[in-house]
Short mmCIF file of C-alpha atoms in Angstrom, two decimals:
data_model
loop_
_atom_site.label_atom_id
_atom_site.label_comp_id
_atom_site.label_asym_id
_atom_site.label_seq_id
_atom_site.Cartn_x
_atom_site.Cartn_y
_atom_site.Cartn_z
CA UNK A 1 -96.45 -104.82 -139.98
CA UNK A 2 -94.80 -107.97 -141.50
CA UNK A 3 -96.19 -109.28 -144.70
CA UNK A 4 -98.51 -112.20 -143.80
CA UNK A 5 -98.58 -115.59 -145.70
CA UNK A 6 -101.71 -116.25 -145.70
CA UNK A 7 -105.58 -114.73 -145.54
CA UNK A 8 -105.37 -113.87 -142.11
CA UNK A 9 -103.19 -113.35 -139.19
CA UNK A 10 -103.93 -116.28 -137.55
CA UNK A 11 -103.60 -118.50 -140.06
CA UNK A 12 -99.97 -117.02 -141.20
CA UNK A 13 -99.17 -117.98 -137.81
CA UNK A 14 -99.68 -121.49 -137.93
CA UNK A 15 -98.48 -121.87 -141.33
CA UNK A 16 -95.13 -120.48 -140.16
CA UNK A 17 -95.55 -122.54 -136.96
CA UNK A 18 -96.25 -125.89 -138.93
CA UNK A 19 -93.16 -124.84 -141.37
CA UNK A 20 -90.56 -124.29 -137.98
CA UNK A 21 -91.80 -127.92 -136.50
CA UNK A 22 -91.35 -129.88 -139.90
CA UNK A 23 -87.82 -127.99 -140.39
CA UNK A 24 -87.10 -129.03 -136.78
CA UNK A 25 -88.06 -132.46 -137.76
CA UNK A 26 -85.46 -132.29 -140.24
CA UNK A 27 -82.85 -130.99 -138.91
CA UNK A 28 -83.30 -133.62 -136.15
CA UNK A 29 -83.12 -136.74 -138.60
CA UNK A 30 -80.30 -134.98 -140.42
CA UNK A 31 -78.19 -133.96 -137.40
CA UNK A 32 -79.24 -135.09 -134.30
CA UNK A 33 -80.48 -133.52 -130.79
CA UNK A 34 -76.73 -131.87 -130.56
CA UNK A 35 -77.52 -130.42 -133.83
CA UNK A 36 -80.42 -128.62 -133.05
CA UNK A 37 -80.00 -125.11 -133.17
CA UNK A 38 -82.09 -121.57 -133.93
CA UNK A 39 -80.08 -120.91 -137.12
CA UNK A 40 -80.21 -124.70 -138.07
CA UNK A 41 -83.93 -124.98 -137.89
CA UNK A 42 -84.20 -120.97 -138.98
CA UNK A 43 -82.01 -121.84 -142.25
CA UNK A 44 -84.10 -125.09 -143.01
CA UNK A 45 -87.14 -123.02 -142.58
CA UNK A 46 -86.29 -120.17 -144.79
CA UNK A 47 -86.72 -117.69 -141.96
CA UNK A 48 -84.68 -115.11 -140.31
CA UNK A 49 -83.62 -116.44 -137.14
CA UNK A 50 -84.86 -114.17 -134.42
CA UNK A 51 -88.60 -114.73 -135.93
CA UNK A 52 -88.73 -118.23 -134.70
CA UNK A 53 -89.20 -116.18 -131.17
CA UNK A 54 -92.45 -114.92 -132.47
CA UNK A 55 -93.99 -118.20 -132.84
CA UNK A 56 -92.34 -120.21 -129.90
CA UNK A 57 -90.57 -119.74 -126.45
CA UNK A 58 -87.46 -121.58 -127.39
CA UNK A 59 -85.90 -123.89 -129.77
CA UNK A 60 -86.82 -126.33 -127.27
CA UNK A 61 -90.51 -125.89 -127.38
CA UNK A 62 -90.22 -126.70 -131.15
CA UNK A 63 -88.15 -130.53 -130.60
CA UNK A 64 -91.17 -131.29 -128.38
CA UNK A 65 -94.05 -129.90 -131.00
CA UNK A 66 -92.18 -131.95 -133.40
CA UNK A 67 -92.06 -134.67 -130.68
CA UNK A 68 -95.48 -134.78 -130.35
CA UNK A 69 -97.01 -135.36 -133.35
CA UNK A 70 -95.09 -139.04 -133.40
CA UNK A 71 -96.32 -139.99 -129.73
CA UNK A 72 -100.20 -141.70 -131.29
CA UNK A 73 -98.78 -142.61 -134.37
CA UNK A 74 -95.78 -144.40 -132.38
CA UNK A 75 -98.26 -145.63 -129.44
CA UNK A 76 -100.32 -147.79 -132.74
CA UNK A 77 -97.26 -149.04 -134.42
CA UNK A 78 -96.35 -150.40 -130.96
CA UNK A 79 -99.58 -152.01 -129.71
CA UNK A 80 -100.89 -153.12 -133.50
CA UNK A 81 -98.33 -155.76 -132.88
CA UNK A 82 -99.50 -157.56 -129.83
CA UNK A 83 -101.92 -160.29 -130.08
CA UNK A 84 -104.76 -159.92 -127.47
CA UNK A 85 -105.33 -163.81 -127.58
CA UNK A 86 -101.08 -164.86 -127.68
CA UNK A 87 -100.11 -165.72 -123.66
CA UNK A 88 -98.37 -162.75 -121.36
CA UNK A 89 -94.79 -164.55 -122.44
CA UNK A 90 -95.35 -164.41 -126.11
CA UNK A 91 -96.62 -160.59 -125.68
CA UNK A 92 -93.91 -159.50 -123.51
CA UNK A 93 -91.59 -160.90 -126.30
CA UNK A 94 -93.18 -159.70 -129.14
CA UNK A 95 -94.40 -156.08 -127.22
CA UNK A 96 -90.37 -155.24 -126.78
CA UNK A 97 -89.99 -156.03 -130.31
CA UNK A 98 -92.13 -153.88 -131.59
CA UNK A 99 -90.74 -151.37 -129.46
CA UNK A 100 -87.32 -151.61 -131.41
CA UNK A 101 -88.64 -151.79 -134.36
CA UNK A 102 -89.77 -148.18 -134.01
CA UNK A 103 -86.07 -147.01 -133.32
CA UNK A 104 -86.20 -147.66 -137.39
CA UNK A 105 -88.70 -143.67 -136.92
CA UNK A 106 -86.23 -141.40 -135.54
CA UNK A 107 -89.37 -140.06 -133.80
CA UNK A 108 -88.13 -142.66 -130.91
CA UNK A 109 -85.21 -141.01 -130.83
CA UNK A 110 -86.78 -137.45 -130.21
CA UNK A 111 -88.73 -139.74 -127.35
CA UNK A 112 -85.13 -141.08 -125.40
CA UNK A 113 -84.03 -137.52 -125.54
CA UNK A 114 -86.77 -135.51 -124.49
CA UNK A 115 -86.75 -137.58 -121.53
CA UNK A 116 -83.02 -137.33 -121.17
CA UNK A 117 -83.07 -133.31 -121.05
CA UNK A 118 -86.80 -132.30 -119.55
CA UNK A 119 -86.01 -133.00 -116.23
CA UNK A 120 -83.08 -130.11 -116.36
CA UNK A 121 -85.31 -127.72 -117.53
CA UNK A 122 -86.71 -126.10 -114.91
CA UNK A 123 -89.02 -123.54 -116.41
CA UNK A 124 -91.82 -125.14 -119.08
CA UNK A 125 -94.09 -123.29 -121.44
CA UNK A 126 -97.57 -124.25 -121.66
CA UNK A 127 -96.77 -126.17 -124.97
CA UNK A 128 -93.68 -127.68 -123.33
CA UNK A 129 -95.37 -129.21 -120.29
CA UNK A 130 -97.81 -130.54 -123.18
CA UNK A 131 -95.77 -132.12 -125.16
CA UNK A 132 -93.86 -134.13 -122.03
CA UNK A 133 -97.30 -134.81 -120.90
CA UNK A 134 -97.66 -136.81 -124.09
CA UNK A 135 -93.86 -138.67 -123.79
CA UNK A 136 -94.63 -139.59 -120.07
CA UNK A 137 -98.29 -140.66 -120.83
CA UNK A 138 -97.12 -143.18 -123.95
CA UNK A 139 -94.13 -144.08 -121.48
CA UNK A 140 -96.21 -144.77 -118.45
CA UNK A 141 -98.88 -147.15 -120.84
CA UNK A 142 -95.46 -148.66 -122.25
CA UNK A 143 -94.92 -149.65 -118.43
CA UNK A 144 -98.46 -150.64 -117.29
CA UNK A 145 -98.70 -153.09 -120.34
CA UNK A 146 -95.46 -154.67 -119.64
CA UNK A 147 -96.54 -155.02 -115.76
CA UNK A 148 -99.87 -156.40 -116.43
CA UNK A 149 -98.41 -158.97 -118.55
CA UNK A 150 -95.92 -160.20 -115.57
CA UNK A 151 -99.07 -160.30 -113.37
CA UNK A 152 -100.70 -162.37 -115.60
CA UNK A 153 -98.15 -164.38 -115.56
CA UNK A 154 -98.30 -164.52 -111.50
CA UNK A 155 -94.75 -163.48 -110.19
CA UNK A 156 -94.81 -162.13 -107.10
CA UNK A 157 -92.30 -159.11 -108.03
CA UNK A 158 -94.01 -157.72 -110.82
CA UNK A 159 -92.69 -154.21 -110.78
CA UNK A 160 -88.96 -155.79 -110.75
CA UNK A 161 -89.20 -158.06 -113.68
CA UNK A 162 -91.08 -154.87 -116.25
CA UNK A 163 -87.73 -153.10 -114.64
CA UNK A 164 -85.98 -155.70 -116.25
CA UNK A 165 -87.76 -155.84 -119.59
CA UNK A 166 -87.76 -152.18 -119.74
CA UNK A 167 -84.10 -151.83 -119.23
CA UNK A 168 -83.21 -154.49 -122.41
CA UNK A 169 -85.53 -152.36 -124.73
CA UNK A 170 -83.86 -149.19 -124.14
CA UNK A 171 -80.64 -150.86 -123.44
CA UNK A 172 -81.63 -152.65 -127.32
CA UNK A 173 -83.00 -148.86 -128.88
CA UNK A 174 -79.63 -147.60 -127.90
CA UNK A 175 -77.50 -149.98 -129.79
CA UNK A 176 -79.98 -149.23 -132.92
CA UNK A 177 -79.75 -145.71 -132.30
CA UNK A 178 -75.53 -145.82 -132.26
CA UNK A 179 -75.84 -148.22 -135.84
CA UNK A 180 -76.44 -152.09 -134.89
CA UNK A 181 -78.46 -153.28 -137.50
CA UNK A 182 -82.19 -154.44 -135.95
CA UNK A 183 -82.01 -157.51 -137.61
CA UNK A 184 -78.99 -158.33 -135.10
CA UNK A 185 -81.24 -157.67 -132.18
CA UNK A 186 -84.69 -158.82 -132.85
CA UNK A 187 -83.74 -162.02 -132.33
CA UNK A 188 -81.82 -162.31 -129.44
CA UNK A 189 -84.03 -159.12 -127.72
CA UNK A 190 -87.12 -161.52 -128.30
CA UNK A 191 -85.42 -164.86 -126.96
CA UNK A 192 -83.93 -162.60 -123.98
CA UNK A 193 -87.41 -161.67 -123.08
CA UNK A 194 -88.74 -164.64 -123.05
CA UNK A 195 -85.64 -166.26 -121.03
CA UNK A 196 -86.39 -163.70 -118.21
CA UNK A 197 -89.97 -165.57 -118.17
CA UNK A 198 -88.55 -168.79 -118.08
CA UNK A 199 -86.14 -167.22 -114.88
CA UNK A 200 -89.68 -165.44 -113.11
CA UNK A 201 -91.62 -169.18 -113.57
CA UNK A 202 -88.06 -170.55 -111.54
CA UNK A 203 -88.17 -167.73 -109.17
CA UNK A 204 -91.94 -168.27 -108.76
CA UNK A 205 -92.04 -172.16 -108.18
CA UNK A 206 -88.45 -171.51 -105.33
CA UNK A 207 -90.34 -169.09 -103.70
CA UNK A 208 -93.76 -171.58 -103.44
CA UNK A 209 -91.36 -174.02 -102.25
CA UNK A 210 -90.46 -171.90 -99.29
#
Protein backbone atom coordinates (compact mmCIF):
# COMPACT_ATOMS: atom_id res chain seq x y z
CA UNK A 1 0.00 0.00 0.00
CA UNK A 2 1.33 3.54 -0.86
CA UNK A 3 2.52 5.67 1.95
CA UNK A 4 -0.34 8.09 2.81
CA UNK A 5 0.15 11.88 3.49
CA UNK A 6 -1.95 12.37 5.85
CA UNK A 7 -4.05 10.70 9.04
CA UNK A 8 -6.25 8.87 6.95
CA UNK A 9 -6.95 7.61 3.56
CA UNK A 10 -9.39 9.88 2.73
CA UNK A 11 -7.89 12.77 3.64
CA UNK A 12 -4.42 11.85 1.68
CA UNK A 13 -6.71 11.79 -1.12
CA UNK A 14 -7.85 15.15 -1.17
CA UNK A 15 -4.67 16.58 -0.14
CA UNK A 16 -3.13 15.05 -3.27
CA UNK A 17 -6.30 16.05 -5.17
CA UNK A 18 -6.14 19.79 -3.94
CA UNK A 19 -2.15 19.65 -4.75
CA UNK A 20 -2.93 18.24 -8.75
CA UNK A 21 -5.74 21.21 -9.20
CA UNK A 22 -3.44 24.11 -7.82
CA UNK A 23 -0.41 22.60 -10.02
CA UNK A 24 -2.93 22.56 -12.90
CA UNK A 25 -3.68 26.08 -12.07
CA UNK A 26 -0.20 26.77 -12.61
CA UNK A 27 0.76 25.24 -15.27
CA UNK A 28 -2.26 26.91 -16.96
CA UNK A 29 -1.13 30.63 -16.10
CA UNK A 30 2.41 29.61 -16.97
CA UNK A 31 1.73 27.84 -20.29
CA UNK A 32 -1.52 27.94 -21.48
CA UNK A 33 -4.50 25.36 -22.37
CA UNK A 34 -1.92 23.88 -25.21
CA UNK A 35 0.40 23.43 -22.42
CA UNK A 36 -1.50 21.35 -20.33
CA UNK A 37 -0.24 18.06 -20.06
CA UNK A 38 -0.03 14.82 -17.43
CA UNK A 39 3.75 15.22 -17.01
CA UNK A 40 3.39 19.11 -16.91
CA UNK A 41 0.89 19.16 -14.13
CA UNK A 42 2.59 15.65 -12.66
CA UNK A 43 6.14 17.54 -12.56
CA UNK A 44 4.58 20.78 -10.95
CA UNK A 45 2.93 18.55 -8.50
CA UNK A 46 5.84 16.52 -7.42
CA UNK A 47 4.11 13.29 -8.40
CA UNK A 48 4.81 10.43 -10.62
CA UNK A 49 2.75 10.81 -13.54
CA UNK A 50 0.56 7.78 -13.85
CA UNK A 51 -0.77 8.60 -10.08
CA UNK A 52 -2.67 11.57 -11.24
CA UNK A 53 -5.05 8.54 -12.67
CA UNK A 54 -5.76 7.58 -9.15
CA UNK A 55 -7.29 10.75 -8.20
CA UNK A 56 -8.98 11.87 -11.56
CA UNK A 57 -10.34 10.48 -14.95
CA UNK A 58 -8.21 12.64 -17.11
CA UNK A 59 -6.08 15.62 -17.26
CA UNK A 60 -9.14 17.17 -18.40
CA UNK A 61 -11.21 16.62 -15.36
CA UNK A 62 -8.43 18.53 -13.46
CA UNK A 63 -8.57 22.11 -15.99
CA UNK A 64 -12.27 22.04 -15.05
CA UNK A 65 -11.73 21.37 -11.01
CA UNK A 66 -9.33 24.12 -11.35
CA UNK A 67 -11.99 25.91 -13.48
CA UNK A 68 -14.37 25.76 -11.00
CA UNK A 69 -13.22 27.14 -8.09
CA UNK A 70 -12.97 30.75 -10.13
CA UNK A 71 -16.70 30.52 -11.50
CA UNK A 72 -18.36 32.44 -7.75
CA UNK A 73 -15.44 34.28 -7.18
CA UNK A 74 -15.55 35.53 -10.99
CA UNK A 75 -19.58 35.72 -10.99
CA UNK A 76 -18.95 38.67 -7.71
CA UNK A 77 -16.14 40.50 -9.30
CA UNK A 78 -18.51 40.81 -12.29
CA UNK A 79 -21.84 41.83 -10.73
CA UNK A 80 -20.12 43.96 -7.61
CA UNK A 81 -19.69 46.41 -10.39
CA UNK A 82 -23.15 47.16 -11.56
CA UNK A 83 -25.16 49.74 -9.92
CA UNK A 84 -28.75 48.48 -9.18
CA UNK A 85 -30.03 52.20 -9.24
CA UNK A 86 -27.62 53.42 -12.69
CA UNK A 87 -30.24 53.09 -15.99
CA UNK A 88 -30.11 49.65 -18.29
CA UNK A 89 -27.57 51.84 -20.73
CA UNK A 90 -25.15 52.77 -18.08
CA UNK A 91 -25.26 48.95 -16.76
CA UNK A 92 -24.93 47.39 -20.03
CA UNK A 93 -21.78 49.65 -20.40
CA UNK A 94 -20.34 49.28 -17.27
CA UNK A 95 -21.57 45.20 -16.92
CA UNK A 96 -19.20 44.45 -20.22
CA UNK A 97 -16.55 46.27 -18.54
CA UNK A 98 -16.35 44.50 -15.76
CA UNK A 99 -16.43 41.53 -17.75
CA UNK A 100 -12.94 42.49 -19.31
CA UNK A 101 -11.60 43.48 -16.54
CA UNK A 102 -11.62 39.89 -15.32
CA UNK A 103 -9.55 38.73 -18.47
CA UNK A 104 -6.77 40.54 -16.03
CA UNK A 105 -7.62 36.49 -13.75
CA UNK A 106 -6.54 34.03 -16.18
CA UNK A 107 -9.41 32.09 -14.54
CA UNK A 108 -11.48 33.78 -17.64
CA UNK A 109 -9.32 32.30 -19.74
CA UNK A 110 -9.82 28.66 -18.34
CA UNK A 111 -13.74 29.90 -18.85
CA UNK A 112 -13.33 30.76 -23.06
CA UNK A 113 -11.63 27.45 -23.30
CA UNK A 114 -13.57 25.10 -21.47
CA UNK A 115 -16.30 26.20 -23.57
CA UNK A 116 -14.21 26.02 -26.69
CA UNK A 117 -13.28 22.14 -26.11
CA UNK A 118 -16.43 20.57 -23.92
CA UNK A 119 -18.60 20.29 -26.63
CA UNK A 120 -15.95 17.70 -28.43
CA UNK A 121 -15.83 15.67 -25.62
CA UNK A 122 -18.22 13.29 -25.84
CA UNK A 123 -17.86 11.19 -22.74
CA UNK A 124 -18.00 13.38 -19.18
CA UNK A 125 -17.17 12.22 -15.70
CA UNK A 126 -19.38 13.05 -12.97
CA UNK A 127 -16.92 15.90 -11.91
CA UNK A 128 -16.64 16.98 -15.55
CA UNK A 129 -20.34 17.47 -16.26
CA UNK A 130 -20.04 19.49 -12.82
CA UNK A 131 -17.71 21.67 -13.48
CA UNK A 132 -19.40 22.74 -17.16
CA UNK A 133 -22.54 22.91 -15.22
CA UNK A 134 -20.90 25.74 -13.33
CA UNK A 135 -19.27 27.60 -16.78
CA UNK A 136 -22.75 27.33 -18.54
CA UNK A 137 -24.71 28.43 -15.36
CA UNK A 138 -22.33 31.81 -14.79
CA UNK A 139 -22.56 32.06 -18.75
CA UNK A 140 -26.28 31.73 -19.04
CA UNK A 141 -26.76 34.59 -15.86
CA UNK A 142 -24.00 36.60 -17.94
CA UNK A 143 -26.76 36.44 -20.80
CA UNK A 144 -30.05 36.89 -18.83
CA UNK A 145 -28.56 40.12 -17.19
CA UNK A 146 -27.50 41.56 -20.40
CA UNK A 147 -31.15 40.70 -21.92
CA UNK A 148 -33.06 42.06 -19.10
CA UNK A 149 -31.25 45.21 -19.37
CA UNK A 150 -32.26 45.61 -23.29
CA UNK A 151 -35.86 44.91 -22.15
CA UNK A 152 -35.73 47.47 -19.84
CA UNK A 153 -34.72 49.50 -22.17
CA UNK A 154 -37.87 48.41 -24.50
CA UNK A 155 -36.40 47.19 -27.93
CA UNK A 156 -38.39 44.98 -29.52
CA UNK A 157 -35.37 42.48 -30.49
CA UNK A 158 -33.98 41.92 -27.27
CA UNK A 159 -32.28 38.61 -27.81
CA UNK A 160 -30.42 40.27 -31.00
CA UNK A 161 -28.97 43.30 -29.40
CA UNK A 162 -27.39 40.93 -25.91
CA UNK A 163 -26.07 38.92 -29.24
CA UNK A 164 -24.47 41.95 -30.05
CA UNK A 165 -23.11 43.00 -26.67
CA UNK A 166 -22.05 39.55 -26.03
CA UNK A 167 -20.08 39.23 -29.17
CA UNK A 168 -17.86 42.75 -28.37
CA UNK A 169 -17.01 41.30 -24.84
CA UNK A 170 -15.60 38.18 -26.03
CA UNK A 171 -14.57 39.71 -29.23
CA UNK A 172 -12.76 42.52 -26.40
CA UNK A 173 -11.45 39.31 -23.82
CA UNK A 174 -9.79 37.97 -26.87
CA UNK A 175 -7.69 40.89 -27.77
CA UNK A 176 -6.68 40.99 -23.84
CA UNK A 177 -6.09 37.46 -23.86
CA UNK A 178 -3.55 37.74 -27.23
CA UNK A 179 -1.70 41.07 -25.21
CA UNK A 180 -3.78 44.46 -25.88
CA UNK A 181 -3.39 46.28 -22.91
CA UNK A 182 -7.14 46.77 -21.06
CA UNK A 183 -6.60 50.20 -20.68
CA UNK A 184 -6.82 50.37 -24.68
CA UNK A 185 -10.20 48.77 -24.55
CA UNK A 186 -12.12 49.91 -21.61
CA UNK A 187 -12.76 52.85 -23.14
CA UNK A 188 -13.81 52.36 -26.43
CA UNK A 189 -15.62 48.70 -25.24
CA UNK A 190 -17.71 51.03 -22.82
CA UNK A 191 -18.53 53.89 -25.46
CA UNK A 192 -19.25 50.92 -28.07
CA UNK A 193 -21.82 49.61 -25.73
CA UNK A 194 -23.43 52.38 -25.15
CA UNK A 195 -23.45 53.46 -29.03
CA UNK A 196 -25.35 50.15 -29.75
CA UNK A 197 -28.06 51.77 -27.23
CA UNK A 198 -28.09 54.86 -28.89
CA UNK A 199 -28.59 52.53 -32.46
CA UNK A 200 -31.61 50.15 -30.46
CA UNK A 201 -33.44 53.77 -29.23
CA UNK A 202 -33.12 54.63 -33.45
CA UNK A 203 -34.21 51.23 -34.35
CA UNK A 204 -36.97 51.46 -31.71
CA UNK A 205 -38.48 54.99 -32.56
CA UNK A 206 -38.23 53.68 -36.99
CA UNK A 207 -39.98 50.80 -36.11
CA UNK A 208 -42.92 52.96 -33.96
CA UNK A 209 -42.96 55.04 -36.92
CA UNK A 210 -44.07 52.17 -39.08
Amino acid sequence: MPKIEAPTVREHHAMVKARLIAATEAVLREKGPNGLSAGAVAEQAGIARNSIYRYVDSVDDLKLLALEQHVPRWSEAVFSRIDAQADPTENLARFAVACLYQTQDSSHGFLMSLMRTSARQPHVSHERAHAQGQVKSIHAQMFQFIRTQWAELGVTEPDVWTGYVWAIILDSCGQVEAGVPIEKLAGPLHDSVRALASAAATEKVTHGEN
